[in-house]
XYZ file of C-alpha atoms in Angstrom:
383
model
C -26.941 20.492 3.498
C -28.664 20.388 0.203
C -29.104 18.877 -3.655
C -26.513 21.960 -4.940
C -24.617 21.904 -1.754
C -23.354 18.620 -2.719
C -22.703 18.294 -6.022
C -20.644 22.069 -5.519
C -18.517 19.839 -2.971
C -18.579 16.616 -5.362
C -17.207 18.965 -7.915
C -14.399 20.834 -6.400
C -13.239 16.715 -4.783
C -13.268 15.748 -8.631
C -11.592 19.573 -9.306
C -8.679 18.880 -12.301
C -6.007 20.160 -10.186
C -3.207 17.204 -9.248
C -4.103 17.439 -4.943
C -5.668 15.376 -3.696
C -8.674 15.458 -2.658
C -9.746 18.502 0.433
C -11.236 16.184 3.425
C -14.221 19.347 4.316
C -15.164 18.570 0.368
C -15.177 14.901 1.317
C -15.949 15.022 4.809
C -19.342 16.729 3.462
C -20.805 14.246 0.394
C -19.560 11.783 3.512
C -22.136 13.567 5.727
C -24.732 14.293 3.113
C -25.137 10.481 2.877
C -25.964 10.267 6.099
C -28.386 13.129 6.949
C -30.699 12.132 3.599
C -29.970 8.001 4.804
C -29.148 7.832 0.983
C -26.292 7.902 -1.526
C -28.712 7.938 -4.249
C -27.379 11.535 -5.303
C -24.634 11.720 -4.098
C -23.893 8.441 -6.587
C -26.430 10.155 -9.756
C -24.154 13.645 -8.805
C -21.644 12.334 -9.485
C -22.300 10.264 -12.204
C -23.362 13.601 -13.872
C -19.422 15.052 -13.435
C -17.626 15.193 -17.035
C -14.232 13.427 -15.909
C -13.215 12.185 -18.888
C -10.096 13.314 -20.553
C -8.795 13.937 -17.513
C -6.689 10.990 -15.185
C -6.776 13.477 -12.598
C -9.842 13.951 -11.928
C -10.996 9.980 -12.592
C -8.465 9.000 -10.470
C -10.128 11.435 -8.266
C -13.015 9.878 -8.513
C -12.298 6.618 -7.443
C -10.748 8.667 -4.201
C -13.730 10.092 -2.877
C -15.525 7.198 -4.250
C -13.960 4.629 -1.756
C -13.856 6.778 1.369
C -17.841 7.306 1.543
C -18.672 3.842 0.208
C -15.996 3.445 3.767
C -17.932 5.312 5.896
C -20.622 6.888 4.725
C -24.330 6.378 5.197
C -24.648 1.852 4.549
C -27.399 2.331 1.499
C -23.648 3.894 0.242
C -22.516 0.835 -0.284
C -25.593 -0.623 -1.557
C -25.481 2.363 -4.430
C -21.954 1.529 -5.151
C -22.838 -1.968 -6.119
C -25.507 -1.424 -7.821
C -23.460 1.309 -10.337
C -20.347 -1.349 -10.134
C -20.591 -1.505 -14.293
C -19.563 2.511 -14.234
C -17.260 2.305 -11.528
C -15.758 -0.573 -13.865
C -16.351 2.343 -16.346
C -13.673 4.312 -15.158
C -10.526 2.025 -15.207
C -11.031 1.515 -18.816
C -8.443 4.713 -19.114
C -5.596 4.528 -22.089
C -2.534 3.975 -20.135
C -0.931 7.310 -19.607
C 0.714 8.548 -16.007
C -1.575 7.887 -14.518
C -3.981 4.893 -16.460
C -2.577 2.476 -14.564
C -2.936 2.801 -11.283
C -6.960 3.696 -12.229
C -7.051 0.225 -14.412
C -6.283 -0.930 -10.349
C -7.418 0.363 -8.544
C -11.083 0.334 -10.321
C -10.712 -3.252 -10.326
C -9.849 -2.947 -6.591
C -12.956 -1.667 -5.782
C -14.805 -3.168 -8.184
C -13.696 -6.544 -6.500
C -15.042 -5.085 -3.432
C -18.333 -4.242 -3.947
C -18.499 -7.651 -5.785
C -16.922 -9.851 -2.583
C -20.128 -7.572 -0.294
C -22.759 -7.665 -2.509
C -21.926 -11.989 -2.020
C -21.928 -11.960 1.490
C -24.227 -9.435 2.552
C -23.754 -11.053 6.422
C -20.386 -8.122 6.154
C -23.091 -4.252 7.277
C -21.411 -1.244 5.720
C -18.970 -0.225 3.547
C -15.352 -1.101 6.417
C -14.791 -4.164 7.734
C -15.626 -3.338 10.974
C -15.263 -6.863 13.710
C -18.470 -7.254 14.892
C -18.789 -11.050 17.178
C -21.921 -11.637 15.956
C -21.162 -10.937 11.993
C -18.380 -13.622 12.972
C -19.554 -15.816 14.020
C -22.801 -16.323 11.960
C -20.514 -16.680 8.877
C -18.671 -19.583 10.655
C -21.719 -21.234 12.467
C -21.992 -23.447 8.838
C -17.408 -24.692 8.998
C -17.401 -24.309 5.224
C -19.292 -22.397 4.633
C -17.569 -20.472 7.170
C -13.229 -22.119 5.060
C -14.810 -20.489 1.895
C -15.986 -16.764 3.093
C -13.214 -16.737 5.453
C -10.653 -17.838 1.198
C -12.428 -15.106 -0.848
C -11.862 -12.364 2.283
C -8.443 -13.199 1.647
C -8.469 -12.611 -1.622
C -9.807 -8.875 -1.110
C -6.348 -8.526 0.970
C -4.632 -9.150 -1.519
C -5.908 -7.549 -4.627
C -6.152 -4.651 -1.382
C -2.244 -5.183 -0.594
C -1.132 -5.164 -3.911
C -3.237 -2.665 -5.130
C -1.471 -0.424 -2.403
C 2.384 -1.238 -3.762
C 1.426 -0.133 -6.730
C 0.820 3.182 -5.708
C 3.706 2.828 -3.226
C 5.859 1.597 -6.368
C 4.734 4.922 -8.243
C 5.791 7.250 -5.833
C 9.432 6.451 -6.375
C 8.429 8.006 -10.722
C 6.558 11.520 -9.859
C 7.586 14.560 -9.006
C 4.512 15.071 -6.782
C 2.629 12.518 -4.974
C -0.105 13.812 -2.766
C -2.536 12.538 -5.215
C -1.725 8.952 -4.640
C -0.896 9.056 -1.416
C -4.668 10.044 -0.384
C -5.895 7.020 -2.543
C -3.348 5.111 -0.958
C -4.988 6.506 3.298
C -8.349 4.648 1.981
C -6.150 0.922 1.227
C -4.629 0.370 4.195
C -7.808 1.061 6.191
C -9.464 -1.048 4.323
C -6.542 -3.413 4.733
C -6.398 -3.445 7.865
C -10.070 -3.367 8.505
C -9.796 -6.870 6.613
C -6.915 -8.537 8.217
C -9.197 -8.259 11.232
C -11.577 -10.308 10.080
C -10.114 -12.429 9.032
C -7.804 -13.087 12.613
C -11.641 -12.895 13.962
C -13.086 -15.176 11.735
C -9.930 -17.601 11.697
C -10.312 -17.471 15.572
C -13.556 -18.669 15.727
C -13.588 -21.337 12.898
C -10.355 -22.403 15.325
C -13.247 -22.884 18.510
C -15.696 -24.748 15.505
C -13.754 -26.762 13.788
C -12.031 -29.999 16.226
C -9.394 -31.416 13.284
C -7.030 -27.908 12.845
C -5.584 -30.024 10.659
C -8.325 -28.977 8.054
C -7.356 -25.437 8.140
C -3.376 -25.363 8.730
C -3.908 -23.704 4.639
C -5.665 -20.543 5.866
C -3.988 -20.859 9.182
C -0.863 -20.854 6.561
C -2.316 -17.903 4.097
C -2.733 -16.267 7.061
C 0.641 -16.331 8.566
C 2.038 -15.432 4.886
C -1.112 -12.075 4.302
C 0.568 -10.632 8.030
C 4.105 -10.589 6.940
C 3.528 -9.353 3.779
C 0.724 -6.736 5.406
C 3.687 -5.795 8.279
C 5.931 -5.325 5.900
C 3.547 -3.031 3.465
C 2.939 -0.797 6.752
C 6.486 -0.642 7.288
C 6.967 0.814 3.818
C 4.532 3.068 4.707
C 5.915 4.574 7.272
C 8.489 6.534 5.392
C 5.845 7.843 4.156
C 5.922 11.623 6.226
C 2.655 12.692 3.760
C 0.745 9.423 4.845
C 1.453 9.174 8.509
C 0.757 12.869 8.683
C -3.005 11.884 7.541
C -2.695 8.642 8.960
C -1.833 6.527 11.715
C -0.779 3.307 10.804
C -1.899 0.261 11.471
C 0.328 -0.525 14.288
C 0.346 -5.274 13.603
C 2.466 -7.699 16.965
C 5.702 -8.758 14.669
C 4.323 -12.252 14.908
C 0.946 -13.804 13.778
C -1.502 -14.499 16.117
C -1.195 -18.480 16.950
C -4.655 -20.233 17.091
C -3.683 -23.527 18.108
C -1.586 -23.473 20.740
C -2.165 -27.256 22.105
C 1.082 -28.993 20.381
C 3.568 -26.856 21.752
C 5.733 -26.781 23.816
C 7.946 -24.042 25.506
C 11.759 -26.000 23.184
C 9.128 -25.557 19.992
C 7.540 -21.751 20.340
C 8.984 -19.719 17.607
C 11.077 -16.523 18.274
C 9.906 -13.530 18.867
C 10.768 -10.460 16.779
C 10.263 -6.234 18.136
C 9.307 -4.487 15.363
C 12.369 -3.242 14.879
C 13.918 -6.266 13.610
C 11.496 -7.328 11.306
C 11.968 -4.603 9.567
C 15.300 -4.395 9.814
C 15.285 -8.416 7.908
C 12.811 -7.177 5.632
C 15.717 -3.631 4.568
C 18.284 -6.132 4.443
C 16.255 -9.076 2.003
C 15.167 -5.997 -0.435
C 19.069 -4.928 -0.212
C 19.881 -8.209 -1.770
C 17.555 -8.448 -4.331
C 19.529 -5.666 -5.600
C 22.879 -7.660 -4.648
C 22.999 -9.207 -8.584
C 22.658 -4.978 -10.158
C 25.189 -4.011 -12.315
C 26.743 -0.691 -11.091
C 27.399 1.874 -13.857
C 28.293 6.121 -13.579
C 24.504 5.926 -15.386
C 22.937 3.654 -12.541
C 24.436 6.123 -10.208
C 23.432 9.023 -11.317
C 20.334 8.027 -12.127
C 19.379 7.198 -9.925
C 20.126 9.546 -6.977
C 19.228 12.465 -9.488
C 15.827 11.374 -8.679
C 15.828 10.639 -4.834
C 16.758 14.066 -4.991
C 14.252 15.672 -6.775
C 11.825 13.167 -5.241
C 9.379 14.347 -2.331
C 8.348 11.616 -1.014
C 11.805 8.580 -1.977
C 10.694 5.153 -1.849
C 12.613 3.267 0.010
C 13.269 0.003 -3.564
C 14.779 3.014 -4.761
C 16.938 4.089 -1.547
C 18.506 0.499 -1.785
C 19.839 -0.286 -4.822
C 21.120 2.836 -4.344
C 22.628 2.134 -1.377
C 24.080 -0.845 -3.088
C 24.937 0.747 -6.011
C 27.072 3.815 -3.527
C 28.678 0.598 -0.951
C 29.450 -1.107 -4.711
C 32.153 1.655 -5.659
C 33.361 2.065 -2.433
C 34.424 -1.987 -2.247
C 35.886 -1.478 -5.550
C 38.209 2.265 -5.379
C 37.643 2.695 -1.190
C 37.833 6.893 -2.031
C 37.663 8.828 1.262
C 36.133 11.567 -0.757
C 33.580 9.549 -2.292
C 32.514 8.152 1.305
C 32.106 11.028 2.630
C 29.929 12.677 -1.035
C 28.058 9.543 -0.141
C 27.638 10.640 3.793
C 25.937 13.925 3.061
C 23.978 12.857 0.848
C 21.697 10.191 3.133
C 22.065 12.834 5.520
C 20.438 14.983 3.911
C 18.060 13.201 2.743
C 16.745 13.386 6.233
C 17.033 17.086 6.125
C 13.612 19.173 5.298
C 15.546 21.699 3.148
C 15.362 21.107 -0.153
C 18.602 23.042 -1.160
C 20.425 20.952 1.010
C 19.647 17.482 -0.973
C 20.131 20.168 -3.642
C 24.149 20.526 -2.585
C 24.557 17.312 -1.397
C 23.179 15.439 -4.816
C 25.094 17.913 -6.774
C 28.740 17.159 -4.815
C 27.820 13.504 -5.353
C 27.654 13.547 -8.616
C 31.152 15.759 -9.121
C 32.844 12.938 -7.382
C 31.258 10.254 -9.699
C 32.093 12.370 -13.046
C 35.652 11.975 -11.303
C 36.253 9.229 -10.778
C 38.951 6.906 -12.394
C 36.049 4.876 -14.889
C 37.898 1.710 -13.379
C 35.024 1.516 -10.691
C 32.169 0.566 -12.773
C 33.780 -2.216 -13.947
C 33.255 -5.279 -12.272
C 35.742 -6.736 -10.629
C 37.841 -9.359 -12.851
C 38.091 -13.263 -10.880
C 41.089 -14.492 -9.578
C 42.416 -17.587 -11.063
C 45.323 -19.935 -10.406
C 47.776 -21.769 -12.375
C 49.871 -24.180 -10.787
C 52.782 -23.952 -10.352
């Protein structure tokens, strides 16, 4: 593959169209770095591509950089580190449609590069677990503790960036490009988490005083929970699951010290489905205090109906609001229209969703106004 072919692939991968960078073009960039054992030419050409003022092109450029760093020749990581400030400059865009996502994504990639620049024991752009690397890092317990804490900081950054991407999908008519950015973030998060698991396991074996690791262990458990919920949210996005096999975390985090456990003290193990149900229940409770109005119900129903990938939080909010209406006014017609609406969301036909939404909107318009008012507290007077 020549430099001319590489330039053509980069240009097509970073085109102005609001679609994901085609995999064949991204793949060509990755293969070039392996064929030439270098990523210098890749970054040289990429930096010459006129991206401004197109937010879409900048966003696609970040996706390409992330993928090449992850899957390209190890020199891609080194070249990316040398170009950290240029990547950071891509995030300095106005906060328009993609502005906030670009700023966060560029910052996330730079955090990754800065971590790997200061921790040379992590080879390559992917955090693939290597036993010898993990053990080498933890041979000095103090250094191992600091390294693992920094790695968890990076995981936090990746998860928050991914959550921001997911949250933005409900507000977009086209979410294809955002989904393309979520793919390498999910891959990144799982690689880091596996490495954290390996390092914490090795530290536990290295250090006799396990109480000294309690803060790390507690943070590990919290990140396991957050990552589990993040992957649960991702699993509802069909266009994402068609691109990547989502990681499957065990329902409970690994326990690194079982010496003090007795059968009575063992934590209850919940299945993946049970944890997902609890996660959704918690999300629903979080919306319990939201006021219900005709406008809020109508707007939410419309947003979800026209969205290519409705977000889970939006669906949960609408569920709460419709349920509240039915509690105030147990109308069989409203209940039926709501059921048909949610069933239509499972249909591959957009027309089914439009029809069900129209039916629900008509019923909402004709519903008595008092069902949108909060219930009046009852007062008891003494005789």
